[in-house]
GROMACS .gro file of C-alpha atoms in nm:
model
  126
    1MET     CA    1  -0.380  -0.392   1.470
    2SER     CA    2  -0.687  -0.455   1.257
    3PRO     CA    3  -0.760  -0.793   1.103
    4PRO     CA    4  -0.610  -0.843   0.758
    5PRO     CA    5  -0.801  -0.699   0.466
    6PRO     CA    6  -1.039  -0.927   0.277
    7PRO     CA    7  -0.896  -1.119  -0.017
    8LEU     CA    8  -0.925  -0.932  -0.343
    9SER     CA    9  -1.150  -1.202  -0.485
   10THR     CA   10  -1.409  -1.175  -0.205
   11PRO     CA   11  -1.755  -1.098  -0.347
   12LEU     CA   12  -1.938  -0.792  -0.224
   13ILE     CA   13  -2.118  -0.862   0.102
   14ALA     CA   14  -2.465  -0.726   0.163
   15ASN     CA   15  -2.488  -0.467   0.438
   16PRO     CA   16  -2.834  -0.498   0.598
   17VAL     CA   17  -2.749  -0.240   0.868
   18LEU     CA   18  -2.844   0.064   0.661
   19PRO     CA   19  -3.218   0.117   0.716
   20ILE     CA   20  -3.256   0.372   0.435
   21LEU     CA   21  -3.150   0.128   0.165
   22PRO     CA   22  -3.335  -0.186   0.062
   23THR     CA   23  -3.206  -0.506   0.218
   24PRO     CA   24  -2.970  -0.653   0.115
   25SER     CA   25  -2.766  -0.350   0.018
   26PRO     CA   26  -2.521  -0.385  -0.271
   27ILE     CA   27  -2.297  -0.119  -0.112
   28PRO     CA   28  -1.972  -0.263   0.024
   29SER     CA   29  -1.805  -0.126   0.337
   30LEU     CA   30  -1.554   0.155   0.303
   31SER     CA   31  -1.267  -0.078   0.396
   32THR     CA   32  -1.371  -0.331   0.130
   33THR     CA   33  -1.404  -0.059  -0.132
   34ALA     CA   34  -1.061   0.082  -0.042
   35TRP     CA   35  -0.908  -0.266  -0.066
   36PHE     CA   36  -1.059  -0.325  -0.411
   37GLU     CA   37  -0.922   0.013  -0.525
   38LEU     CA   38  -0.574  -0.093  -0.414
   39GLY     CA   39  -0.626  -0.415  -0.608
   40LYS     CA   40  -0.691  -0.212  -0.922
   41LYS     CA   41  -0.372  -0.014  -0.872
   42TYR     CA   42  -0.127  -0.286  -0.765
   43PRO     CA   43  -0.080  -0.656  -0.842
   44LYS     CA   44  -0.252  -0.883  -0.589
   45ALA     CA   45   0.071  -1.066  -0.508
   46ARG     CA   46   0.240  -0.739  -0.411
   47LEU     CA   47  -0.048  -0.645  -0.183
   48ARG     CA   48  -0.045  -0.986  -0.016
   49ALA     CA   49   0.329  -0.951   0.059
   50HIS     CA   50   0.247  -0.682   0.318
   51LYS     CA   51   0.065  -0.675   0.649
   52TRP     CA   52  -0.202  -0.404   0.662
   53ASP     CA   53  -0.382  -0.180   0.909
   54TRP     CA   54  -0.717  -0.017   0.839
   55ILE     CA   55  -0.696   0.352   0.931
   56SER     CA   56  -1.057   0.452   0.979
   57SER     CA   57  -0.980   0.823   1.027
   58SER     CA   58  -0.844   0.848   0.672
   59GLY     CA   59  -1.044   0.561   0.521
   60THR     CA   60  -0.732   0.387   0.392
   61TRP     CA   61  -0.533   0.069   0.429
   62LEU     CA   62  -0.178   0.137   0.548
   63PRO     CA   63   0.093  -0.120   0.471
   64HIS     CA   64   0.357  -0.235   0.714
   65TYR     CA   65   0.703  -0.230   0.561
   66GLU     CA   66   1.021  -0.386   0.692
   67PHE     CA   67   1.335  -0.298   0.500
   68GLN     CA   68   1.528  -0.596   0.370
   69THR     CA   69   1.892  -0.627   0.275
   70ILE     CA   70   1.947  -0.540  -0.089
   71ALA     CA   71   2.197  -0.707  -0.319
   72LYS     CA   72   2.150  -0.475  -0.617
   73ILE     CA   73   2.047  -0.114  -0.654
   74THR     CA   74   1.762  -0.225  -0.880
   75HIS     CA   75   1.601  -0.388  -0.576
   76ILE     CA   76   1.533  -0.040  -0.439
   77TRP     CA   77   1.359   0.057  -0.761
   78ASP     CA   78   1.170  -0.267  -0.825
   79GLY     CA   79   1.085  -0.373  -0.470
   80LEU     CA   80   1.214  -0.681  -0.293
   81ASN     CA   81   1.057  -1.024  -0.253
   82GLY     CA   82   0.725  -0.919  -0.397
   83HIS     CA   83   0.684  -0.607  -0.181
   84LEU     CA   84   0.578  -0.272  -0.319
   85PRO     CA   85   0.874  -0.054  -0.416
   86MET     CA   86   0.949   0.244  -0.194
   87ARG     CA   87   0.857   0.497  -0.462
   88GLU     CA   88   0.508   0.344  -0.488
   89LEU     CA   89   0.470   0.358  -0.110
   90ASN     CA   90   0.561   0.727  -0.123
   91ILE     CA   91   0.325   0.801  -0.411
   92THR     CA   92   0.024   0.633  -0.252
   93TRP     CA   93   0.078   0.689   0.122
   94GLY     CA   94   0.329   0.976   0.144
   95ALA     CA   95   0.525   0.957   0.470
   96ARG     CA   96   0.248   0.771   0.655
   97TRP     CA   97   0.380   0.427   0.556
   98LYS     CA   98   0.694   0.498   0.762
   99ARG     CA   99   0.472   0.514   1.074
  100ASN     CA  100   0.701   0.768   1.239
  101LEU     CA  101   0.956   0.494   1.318
  102ARG     CA  102   1.308   0.634   1.335
  103ARG     CA  103   1.477   0.329   1.178
  104THR     CA  104   1.226   0.324   0.893
  105LYS     CA  105   1.258   0.696   0.826
  106THR     CA  106   1.639   0.674   0.829
  107GLU     CA  107   1.655   0.382   0.587
  108ALA     CA  108   1.389   0.536   0.364
  109SER     CA  109   1.597   0.854   0.347
  110ARG     CA  110   1.904   0.656   0.241
  111ARG     CA  111   1.719   0.464  -0.025
  112SER     CA  112   1.530   0.768  -0.151
  113LYS     CA  113   1.864   0.913  -0.262
  114VAL     CA  114   1.892   0.626  -0.511
  115VAL     CA  115   1.532   0.671  -0.628
  116ASN     CA  116   1.584   1.046  -0.673
  117LEU     CA  117   1.907   0.989  -0.867
  118VAL     CA  118   1.735   0.743  -1.102
  119ASP     CA  119   1.449   0.989  -1.156
  120LYS     CA  120   1.697   1.271  -1.225
  121LEU     CA  121   1.899   1.063  -1.473
  122ALA     CA  122   1.584   0.941  -1.648
  123ALA     CA  123   1.461   1.300  -1.686
  124LYS     CA  124   1.786   1.399  -1.858
  125HIS     CA  125   1.738   1.133  -2.125
  126ARG     CA  126   1.382   1.231  -2.217
   0.00000   0.00000   0.00000
């Protein structure tokens, strides 16, 4: 597992390793850039609720997600305890966030039925 991503408020760090560019370089690392892009898309508190792995082959941060017990159906839609909702995980990371774990894929399938039903009902009322 990679170290956690830098905080969203971290200033850009000079990268003196690139000999072509003047030192210090204002170009942040790919992982830092990807983290700042996530920070533009999602609230910082939601991002901090997850553990993350840097996937260098795809140049993306991949969240860890542990399903929690839900008390209301709206928890599936809104996300629980500050975590990203499942539909956002699917939109941004597709199936990769499930990490090919059987228990995660099974529970995601169950909960996706609720998400799909809400989407279907919302489409009827537009």
